PDB file of C-alpha atoms in Angstrom:
ATOM      1  CA  MET A   1     -23.226  74.854-130.231  1.00 51.00           C
ATOM      2  CA  LYS A   2     -20.704  72.906-130.860  1.00 48.00           C
ATOM      3  CA  HIS A   3     -21.332  69.664-134.252  1.00 50.00           C
ATOM      4  CA  THR A   4     -18.869  67.687-134.650  1.00 50.00           C
ATOM      5  CA  ALA A   5     -17.227  65.613-137.165  1.00 49.00           C
ATOM      6  CA  ASP A   6     -17.147  61.926-136.153  1.00 50.00           C
ATOM      7  CA  ASN A   7     -20.751  61.649-135.017  1.00 51.00           C
ATOM      8  CA  ASN A   8     -22.193  64.504-135.819  1.00 51.00           C
ATOM      9  CA  THR A   9     -24.003  64.915-133.293  1.00 50.00           C
ATOM     10  CA  LEU A  10     -24.025  68.479-131.002  1.00 51.00           C
ATOM     11  CA  GLU A  11     -22.906  69.123-128.147  1.00 52.00           C
ATOM     12  CA  THR A  12     -24.026  71.379-126.045  1.00 57.00           C
ATOM     13  CA  PRO A  13     -21.627  74.096-124.133  1.00 57.00           C
ATOM     14  CA  GLU A  14     -22.663  72.515-119.917  1.00 58.00           C
ATOM     15  CA  LYS A  15     -21.206  69.110-122.107  1.00 60.00           C
ATOM     16  CA  SER A  16     -18.285  70.213-123.468  1.00 72.00           C
ATOM     17  CA  VAL A  17     -16.957  72.464-119.650  1.00 68.00           C
ATOM     18  CA  ALA A  18     -18.348  68.714-117.562  1.00 74.00           C
ATOM     19  CA  ALA A  19     -15.702  67.100-119.905  1.00 76.00           C
ATOM     20  CA  ARG A  20     -12.860  69.014-120.221  1.00 75.00           C
ATOM     21  CA  ARG A  21     -12.886  69.036-116.609  1.00 73.00           C
ATOM     22  CA  GLU A  22     -12.902  65.285-116.626  1.00 76.00           C
ATOM     23  CA  GLU A  23      -9.681  65.640-118.825  1.00 76.00           C
ATOM     24  CA  LEU A  24      -8.055  67.432-116.375  1.00 68.00           C
ATOM     25  CA  LEU A  25      -8.528  64.999-113.554  1.00 72.00           C
ATOM     26  CA  LYS A  26      -7.633  62.535-114.813  1.00 72.00           C
ATOM     27  CA  LYS A  27      -4.253  64.396-115.739  1.00 68.00           C
ATOM     28  CA  GLY A  28      -3.770  66.158-111.882  1.00 63.00           C
ATOM     29  CA  PHE A  29      -4.810  69.441-112.654  1.00 58.00           C
ATOM     30  CA  ILE A  30      -6.868  70.276-110.959  1.00 56.00           C
ATOM     31  CA  GLY A  31      -8.241  68.728-107.430  1.00 55.00           C
ATOM     32  CA  GLY A  32     -10.203  69.049-104.977  1.00 53.00           C
ATOM     33  CA  ALA A  33      -9.300  71.966-101.780  1.00 50.00           C
ATOM     34  CA  PRO A  34      -7.098  70.259 -99.379  1.00 51.00           C
ATOM     35  CA  LYS A  35      -8.318  69.581 -96.376  1.00 52.00           C
ATOM     36  CA  LYS A  36      -6.951  71.508 -93.606  1.00 53.00           C
ATOM     37  CA  LYS A  37      -5.493  69.245 -90.534  1.00 52.00           C
ATOM     38  CA  GLU A  38      -7.421  69.634 -87.733  1.00 52.00           C
ATOM     39  CA  SER A  39      -4.507  70.696 -85.204  1.00 52.00           C
ATOM     40  CA  LYS A  40      -4.733  69.257 -81.746  1.00 53.00           C
ATOM     41  CA  VAL A  41      -3.731  71.111 -78.056  1.00 51.00           C
ATOM     42  CA  ILE A  42      -2.189  68.616 -75.599  1.00 54.00           C
ATOM     43  CA  ALA A  43      -2.480  70.298 -72.474  1.00 53.00           C
ATOM     44  CA  THR A  44       1.148  69.304 -70.671  1.00 56.00           C
ATOM     45  CA  GLU A  45       1.595  69.795 -66.860  1.00 56.00           C
ATOM     46  CA  THR A  46       4.152  71.909 -66.743  1.00 57.00           C
ATOM     47  CA  VAL A  47       6.989  69.314 -63.514  1.00 54.00           C
ATOM     48  CA  PRO A  48       9.199  71.993 -62.523  1.00 54.00           C
ATOM     49  CA  GLU A  49      12.637  71.171 -62.582  1.00 58.00           C
ATOM     50  CA  LYS A  50      13.967  69.125 -59.396  1.00 55.00           C
ATOM     51  CA  LEU A  51      17.211  70.546 -57.860  1.00 52.00           C
ATOM     52  CA  ALA A  52      20.226  69.261 -58.481  1.00 55.00           C
ATOM     53  CA  HIS A  53      21.753  69.838 -54.424  1.00 49.00           C
ATOM     54  CA  PRO A  54      20.514  69.840 -52.163  1.00 49.00           C
ATOM     55  CA  THR A  55      20.934  72.653 -49.670  1.00 47.00           C
ATOM     56  CA  LEU A  56      19.944  74.766 -53.389  1.00 47.00           C
ATOM     57  CA  SER A  57      16.436  73.652 -51.019  1.00 48.00           C
ATOM     58  CA  ARG A  58      16.892  74.937 -47.918  1.00 49.00           C
ATOM     59  CA  PRO A  59      15.092  78.428 -46.242  1.00 50.00           C
ATOM     60  CA  MET A  60      16.867  81.529 -46.988  1.00 49.00           C
ATOM     61  CA  GLY A  61      16.351  84.200 -44.116  1.00 47.00           C
ATOM     62  CA  PRO A  62      16.049  87.743 -45.379  1.00 46.00           C
ATOM     63  CA  LYS A  63      18.745  88.762 -48.096  1.00 48.00           C
ATOM     64  CA  ALA A  64      19.498  85.678 -49.613  1.00 46.00           C
ATOM     65  CA  ARG A  65      21.453  84.559 -46.264  1.00 41.00           C
ATOM     66  CA  LYS A  66      21.076  80.677 -45.510  1.00 44.00           C
ATOM     67  CA  LEU A  67      20.336  79.679 -42.129  1.00 40.00           C
ATOM     68  CA  PRO A  68      22.126  78.294 -39.343  1.00 39.00           C
ATOM     69  CA  SER A  69      22.736  74.325 -39.771  1.00 39.00           C
ATOM     70  CA  LYS A  70      22.738  72.480 -36.620  1.00 37.00           C
ATOM     71  CA  LYS A  71      25.860  71.759 -36.305  1.00 35.00           C
ATOM     72  CA  ALA A  72      26.757  68.853 -33.120  1.00 34.00           C
ATOM     73  CA  ARG A  73      28.554  68.897 -29.534  1.00 31.00           C
ATOM     74  CA  PHE A  74      31.997  68.235 -29.561  1.00 27.00           C
ATOM     75  CA  GLY A  75      32.636  64.362 -29.050  1.00 31.00           C
ATOM     76  CA  GLN A  76      28.707  63.364 -28.730  1.00 34.00           C
ATOM     77  CA  GLY A  77      27.678  60.545 -28.710  1.00 35.00           C
ATOM     78  CA  GLN A  78      31.542  60.458 -28.479  1.00 36.00           C
ATOM     79  CA  GLY A  79      31.311  61.159 -24.935  1.00 37.00           C
ATOM     80  CA  THR A  80      32.109  58.964 -21.688  1.00 33.00           C
ATOM     81  CA  PHE A  81      29.018  57.922 -19.044  1.00 34.00           C
ATOM     82  CA  PHE A  82      29.622  61.705 -17.854  1.00 34.00           C
ATOM     83  CA  SER A  83      29.676  63.164 -20.291  1.00 36.00           C
ATOM     84  CA  GLN A  84      26.354  61.613 -21.852  1.00 39.00           C
ATOM     85  CA  VAL A  85      24.642  61.577 -17.328  1.00 38.00           C
ATOM     86  CA  GLU A  86      25.241  65.225 -17.344  1.00 39.00           C
ATOM     87  CA  GLU A  87      23.416  66.502 -20.369  1.00 42.00           C
ATOM     88  CA  ALA A  88      20.377  64.010 -19.028  1.00 42.00           C
ATOM     89  CA  VAL A  89      20.471  65.326 -15.261  1.00 48.00           C
ATOM     90  CA  PRO A  90      22.658  68.045 -12.300  1.00 55.00           C
ATOM     91  CA  LEU A  91      25.322  65.930 -11.274  1.00 66.00           C
ATOM     92  CA  GLN A  92      25.970  65.730  -7.517  1.00 74.00           C
ATOM     93  CA  SER A  93      28.970  65.698  -4.716  1.00 85.00           C
ATOM     94  CA  GLU A  94      29.711  62.900  -3.383  1.00 87.00           C
ATOM     95  CA  ASP A  95      28.161  63.710  -0.287  1.00 90.00           C
ATOM     96  CA  LYS A  96      25.491  65.910  -1.136  1.00 91.00           C
ATOM     97  CA  LEU A  97      24.518  61.879  -3.357  1.00 91.00           C
ATOM     98  CA  VAL A  98      24.562  60.093  -0.093  1.00 93.00           C
ATOM     99  CA  SER A  99      22.540  62.874   1.657  1.00 93.00           C
ATOM    100  CA  ARG A 100      20.147  61.873  -0.228  1.00 94.00           C
ATOM    101  CA  LEU A 101      20.754  58.091   0.125  1.00 95.00           C
ATOM    102  CA  LYS A 102      20.498  58.934   3.636  1.00 95.00           C
ATOM    103  CA  GLU A 103      17.109  61.344   3.340  1.00 95.00           C
ATOM    104  CA  ALA A 104      15.521  58.332   1.456  1.00 96.00           C
ATOM    105  CA  ILE A 105      16.249  55.478   4.350  1.00 96.00           C
ATOM    106  CA  LEU A 106      14.467  57.954   7.132  1.00 96.00           C
ATOM    107  CA  GLU A 107      11.513  58.576   4.222  1.00 95.00           C
ATOM    108  CA  ALA A 108      11.277  54.635   3.688  1.00 95.00           C
ATOM    109  CA  GLN A 109      11.675  53.690   7.517  1.00 94.00           C
ATOM    110  CA  ARG A 110       8.829  55.569   8.487  1.00 94.00           C
ATOM    111  CA  LYS A 111       6.553  54.643   5.618  1.00 93.00           C
ATOM    112  CA  TYR A 112       7.646  51.374   7.083  1.00 91.00           C
ATOM    113  CA  HIS A 113       6.946  51.745  10.628  1.00 89.00           C
ATOM    114  CA  GLU A 114       3.849  54.204   9.996  1.00 89.00           C
ATOM    115  CA  HIS A 115       1.577  51.180   7.849  1.00 84.00           C
ATOM    116  CA  TYR A 116       2.266  48.976  10.938  1.00 80.00           C
ATOM    117  CA  LEU A 117       0.958  51.598  13.489  1.00 81.00           C
ATOM    118  CA  HIS A 118      -1.635  53.665  11.727  1.00 76.00           C
ATOM    119  CA  GLY A 119      -2.830  51.080   8.076  1.00 78.00           C
ATOM    120  CA  THR A 120      -1.510  53.994   6.451  1.00 79.00           C
ATOM    121  CA  TYR A 121       1.354  54.104   3.249  1.00 76.00           C
ATOM    122  CA  PRO A 122      -0.506  51.319   1.950  1.00 72.00           C
ATOM    123  CA  ARG A 123       1.861  48.992  -0.976  1.00 74.00           C
ATOM    124  CA  GLU A 124      -1.005  45.945  -1.705  1.00 66.00           C
ATOM    125  CA  GLU A 125      -3.254  44.713   0.224  1.00 62.00           C
ATOM    126  CA  ASN A 126      -1.983  42.201   4.192  1.00 58.00           C
ATOM    127  CA  GLY A 127      -1.439  38.966   3.806  1.00 54.00           C
ATOM    128  CA  TRP A 128      -2.933  37.304   7.319  1.00 49.00           C
ATOM    129  CA  PHE A 129       0.905  36.525   8.451  1.00 52.00           C
ATOM    130  CA  SER A 130       2.269  40.099   7.223  1.00 53.00           C
ATOM    131  CA  LEU A 131       1.481  42.737  10.428  1.00 55.00           C
ATOM    132  CA  LEU A 132       3.008  39.947  12.946  1.00 56.00           C
ATOM    133  CA  ARG A 133       6.208  39.358  10.397  1.00 54.00           C
ATOM    134  CA  HIS A 134       7.281  43.154  10.322  1.00 52.00           C
ATOM    135  CA  ARG A 135       5.236  43.548  13.502  1.00 60.00           C
ATOM    136  CA  LEU A 136       8.276  41.438  15.657  1.00 60.00           C
ATOM    137  CA  PHE A 137      11.365  41.477  13.574  1.00 70.00           C
ATOM    138  CA  GLY A 138      11.212  44.140  10.480  1.00 75.00           C
ATOM    139  CA  GLN A 139      10.558  47.891  12.673  1.00 81.00           C
ATOM    140  CA  GLU A 140      13.665  46.519  14.210  1.00 83.00           C
ATOM    141  CA  LYS A 141      15.786  45.810  12.015  1.00 86.00           C
ATOM    142  CA  ALA A 142      14.566  48.294   9.946  1.00 87.00           C
ATOM    143  CA  GLU A 143      15.203  51.222  12.338  1.00 88.00           C
ATOM    144  CA  SER A 144      18.435  50.278  13.102  1.00 88.00           C
ATOM    145  CA  PHE A 145      19.333  50.644   9.999  1.00 90.00           C
ATOM    146  CA  SER A 146      18.008  54.171   8.951  1.00 89.00           C
ATOM    147  CA  ASN A 147      20.578  55.164  12.288  1.00 88.00           C
ATOM    148  CA  ILE A 148      23.418  53.686   9.657  1.00 87.00           C
ATOM    149  CA  LYS A 149      26.355  56.638   9.752  1.00 86.00           C
ATOM    150  CA  ALA A 150      28.702  55.730   6.320  1.00 87.00           C
ATOM    151  CA  SER A 151      30.105  58.628   5.237  1.00 88.00           C
ATOM    152  CA  THR A 152      31.242  58.428   2.452  1.00 90.00           C
ATOM    153  CA  LEU A 153      29.444  56.638  -1.085  1.00 89.00           C
ATOM    154  CA  LEU A 154      31.391  53.107  -0.586  1.00 88.00           C
ATOM    155  CA  GLN A 155      30.091  52.856   2.847  1.00 92.00           C
ATOM    156  CA  MET A 156      26.840  54.026   1.902  1.00 93.00           C
ATOM    157  CA  ILE A 157      26.545  50.771  -1.397  1.00 93.00           C
ATOM    158  CA  GLU A 158      27.893  48.198   0.766  1.00 93.00           C
ATOM    159  CA  ASN A 159      25.021  48.979   3.792  1.00 95.00           C
ATOM    160  CA  LEU A 160      22.512  47.961   1.324  1.00 96.00           C
ATOM    161  CA  ASP A 161      24.129  45.180  -0.484  1.00 96.00           C
ATOM    162  CA  ASN A 162      24.778  44.199   2.713  1.00 95.00           C
ATOM    163  CA  LEU A 163      20.952  44.626   3.580  1.00 95.00           C
ATOM    164  CA  PHE A 164      19.450  43.637  -0.398  1.00 96.00           C
ATOM    165  CA  ASN A 165      21.693  40.116  -0.164  1.00 96.00           C
ATOM    166  CA  ASP A 166      21.042  39.004   3.671  1.00 94.00           C
ATOM    167  CA  PRO A 167      19.316  35.938   2.490  1.00 93.00           C
ATOM    168  CA  ASN A 168      16.990  36.695   5.541  1.00 89.00           C
ATOM    169  CA  THR A 169      15.595  39.594   3.716  1.00 92.00           C
ATOM    170  CA  ARG A 170      12.547  40.458   2.868  1.00 88.00           C
ATOM    171  CA  TYR A 171       9.995  41.319  -0.519  1.00 90.00           C
ATOM    172  CA  GLN A 172       6.690  41.118   0.953  1.00 85.00           C
ATOM    173  CA  PHE A 173       5.045  43.803  -0.598  1.00 84.00           C
ATOM    174  CA  HIS A 174       5.415  45.452   2.948  1.00 83.00           C
ATOM    175  CA  SER A 175       8.575  44.517   3.965  1.00 89.00           C
ATOM    176  CA  PHE A 176      10.979  46.869   4.701  1.00 92.00           C
ATOM    177  CA  ALA A 177      13.336  46.682   1.508  1.00 94.00           C
ATOM    178  CA  SER A 178       9.964  47.524  -0.742  1.00 93.00           C
ATOM    179  CA  TYR A 179       9.452  50.119   1.286  1.00 94.00           C
ATOM    180  CA  LEU A 180      13.570  51.205   0.598  1.00 96.00           C
ATOM    181  CA  LEU A 181      13.508  50.354  -3.020  1.00 96.00           C
ATOM    182  CA  ASP A 182      10.596  52.314  -3.528  1.00 95.00           C
ATOM    183  CA  GLU A 183      12.589  55.755  -1.836  1.00 96.00           C
ATOM    184  CA  PHE A 184      15.640  55.699  -4.405  1.00 96.00           C
ATOM    185  CA  ASN A 185      13.254  55.198  -7.098  1.00 95.00           C
ATOM    186  CA  VAL A 186      11.556  58.338  -6.671  1.00 95.00           C
ATOM    187  CA  LEU A 187      15.448  59.335  -6.320  1.00 94.00           C
ATOM    188  CA  LEU A 188      15.716  58.751  -9.634  1.00 93.00           C
ATOM    189  CA  LYS A 189      12.095  60.082 -10.900  1.00 93.00           C
ATOM    190  CA  GLN A 190      13.156  62.805  -9.213  1.00 91.00           C
ATOM    191  CA  GLU A 191      16.438  63.037 -11.727  1.00 89.00           C
ATOM    192  CA  SER A 192      14.337  62.120 -14.129  1.00 88.00           C
ATOM    193  CA  LEU A 193      16.448  58.083 -14.320  1.00 90.00           C
ATOM    194  CA  SER A 194      15.277  55.591 -15.830  1.00 88.00           C
ATOM    195  CA  VAL A 195      12.699  53.957 -12.385  1.00 90.00           C
ATOM    196  CA  LYS A 196      13.491  49.761 -12.005  1.00 91.00           C
ATOM    197  CA  LYS A 197       9.610  48.622 -11.214  1.00 91.00           C
ATOM    198  CA  PRO A 198       8.237  44.972 -10.810  1.00 91.00           C
ATOM    199  CA  ARG A 199       5.197  44.748 -12.873  1.00 90.00           C
ATOM    200  CA  ALA A 200       2.490  44.903 -10.934  1.00 86.00           C
ATOM    201  CA  GLY A 201       0.953  42.036  -8.725  1.00 86.00           C
ATOM    202  CA  GLU A 202       5.646  41.628  -7.859  1.00 92.00           C
ATOM    203  CA  HIS A 203       7.411  42.092  -5.676  1.00 91.00           C
ATOM    204  CA  TYR A 204      10.947  44.130  -5.667  1.00 94.00           C
ATOM    205  CA  ASN A 205      13.263  41.210  -5.489  1.00 95.00           C
ATOM    206  CA  ALA A 206      17.318  41.520  -5.115  1.00 95.00           C
ATOM    207  CA  SER A 207      17.934  42.082  -8.933  1.00 96.00           C
ATOM    208  CA  TYR A 208      16.321  46.122  -8.973  1.00 96.00           C
ATOM    209  CA  TRP A 209      18.315  47.123  -6.224  1.00 96.00           C
ATOM    210  CA  LEU A 210      21.664  45.808  -8.942  1.00 95.00           C
ATOM    211  CA  GLU A 211      19.864  47.834 -11.113  1.00 95.00           C
ATOM    212  CA  ILE A 212      19.313  51.028  -9.507  1.00 95.00           C
ATOM    213  CA  ARG A 213      22.695  51.450  -7.963  1.00 93.00           C
ATOM    214  CA  ASN A 214      23.593  51.218 -11.266  1.00 90.00           C
ATOM    215  CA  GLU A 215      21.588  54.082 -11.979  1.00 90.00           C
ATOM    216  CA  LEU A 216      22.337  56.064  -8.958  1.00 86.00           C
ATOM    217  CA  ASN A 217      25.994  56.182 -10.155  1.00 81.00           C
ATOM    218  CA  GLY A 218      25.412  58.376 -12.940  1.00 79.00           C
ATOM    219  CA  LEU A 219      24.162  60.893 -10.255  1.00 82.00           C
ATOM    220  CA  LEU A 220      28.113  61.742  -9.730  1.00 77.00           C
ATOM    221  CA  THR A 221      30.283  64.106 -11.628  1.00 69.00           C
ATOM    222  CA  GLU A 222      33.265  62.577 -12.738  1.00 67.00           C
ATOM    223  CA  GLU A 223      35.432  64.238 -10.825  1.00 66.00           C
ATOM    224  CA  ALA A 224      33.574  62.866  -7.213  1.00 63.00           C
ATOM    225  CA  TYR A 225      33.503  59.222  -8.749  1.00 63.00           C
ATOM    226  CA  MET A 226      37.619  58.841 -10.007  1.00 70.00           C
ATOM    227  CA  LYS A 227      38.196  60.533  -5.840  1.00 65.00           C
ATOM    228  CA  SER A 228      35.595  58.876  -4.689  1.00 62.00           C
ATOM    229  CA  GLU A 229      36.939  55.881  -2.873  1.00 59.00           C
ATOM    230  CA  TYR A 230      33.554  53.141  -4.733  1.00 55.00           C
ATOM    231  CA  CYS A 231      35.506  54.383  -7.980  1.00 58.00           C
ATOM    232  CA  GLY A 232      38.654  52.560  -6.607  1.00 52.00           C
TER     233      GLY A 232
END
């Protein structure tokens, strides 16, 4: 126990230690242990860097060999009408095309004739005047036309133009002209060309022949077309 001279009081050791500690705290010599800062770990997603050059992303073959890229053929997209047709359908000589047109005419005449003899190959339901009209007038005209003697494409086209543009030609469902245009569309379909048919319930007209004629011209080879009278 310590005796002080100021107030003549006794000071215990515990009290002396507490006072000394308070004095040191005020002067900054001692202090509480600093708190450890909690480190927060933020999970970040690793995003791969995008390749700057487009060819670097192409699939690679064995031994890092680049796969060959497709190259456009010379003149592709810039060629003539015939070069475009050549890739779509097999082209033909003038004689072969004329022969196929004659076959289509004969087939149309046969179906047209069979329909009025036996009712086969119907295109639509018959009207009350249909049988009379085509039996009396159409059959003879169709038979005469089927014996066409054209030997060149120009002669064939001229004969067909005359038929389809004749003011007496009818385009009812069971007319010879309609059967004939059907057969020409069969030919176009066989060659993967655009078919030109009216919508259900509608009739053909002369404009359908013009569209079909343009498609048929594309079946000729360029050489055959240039040599044909039709080109001149």
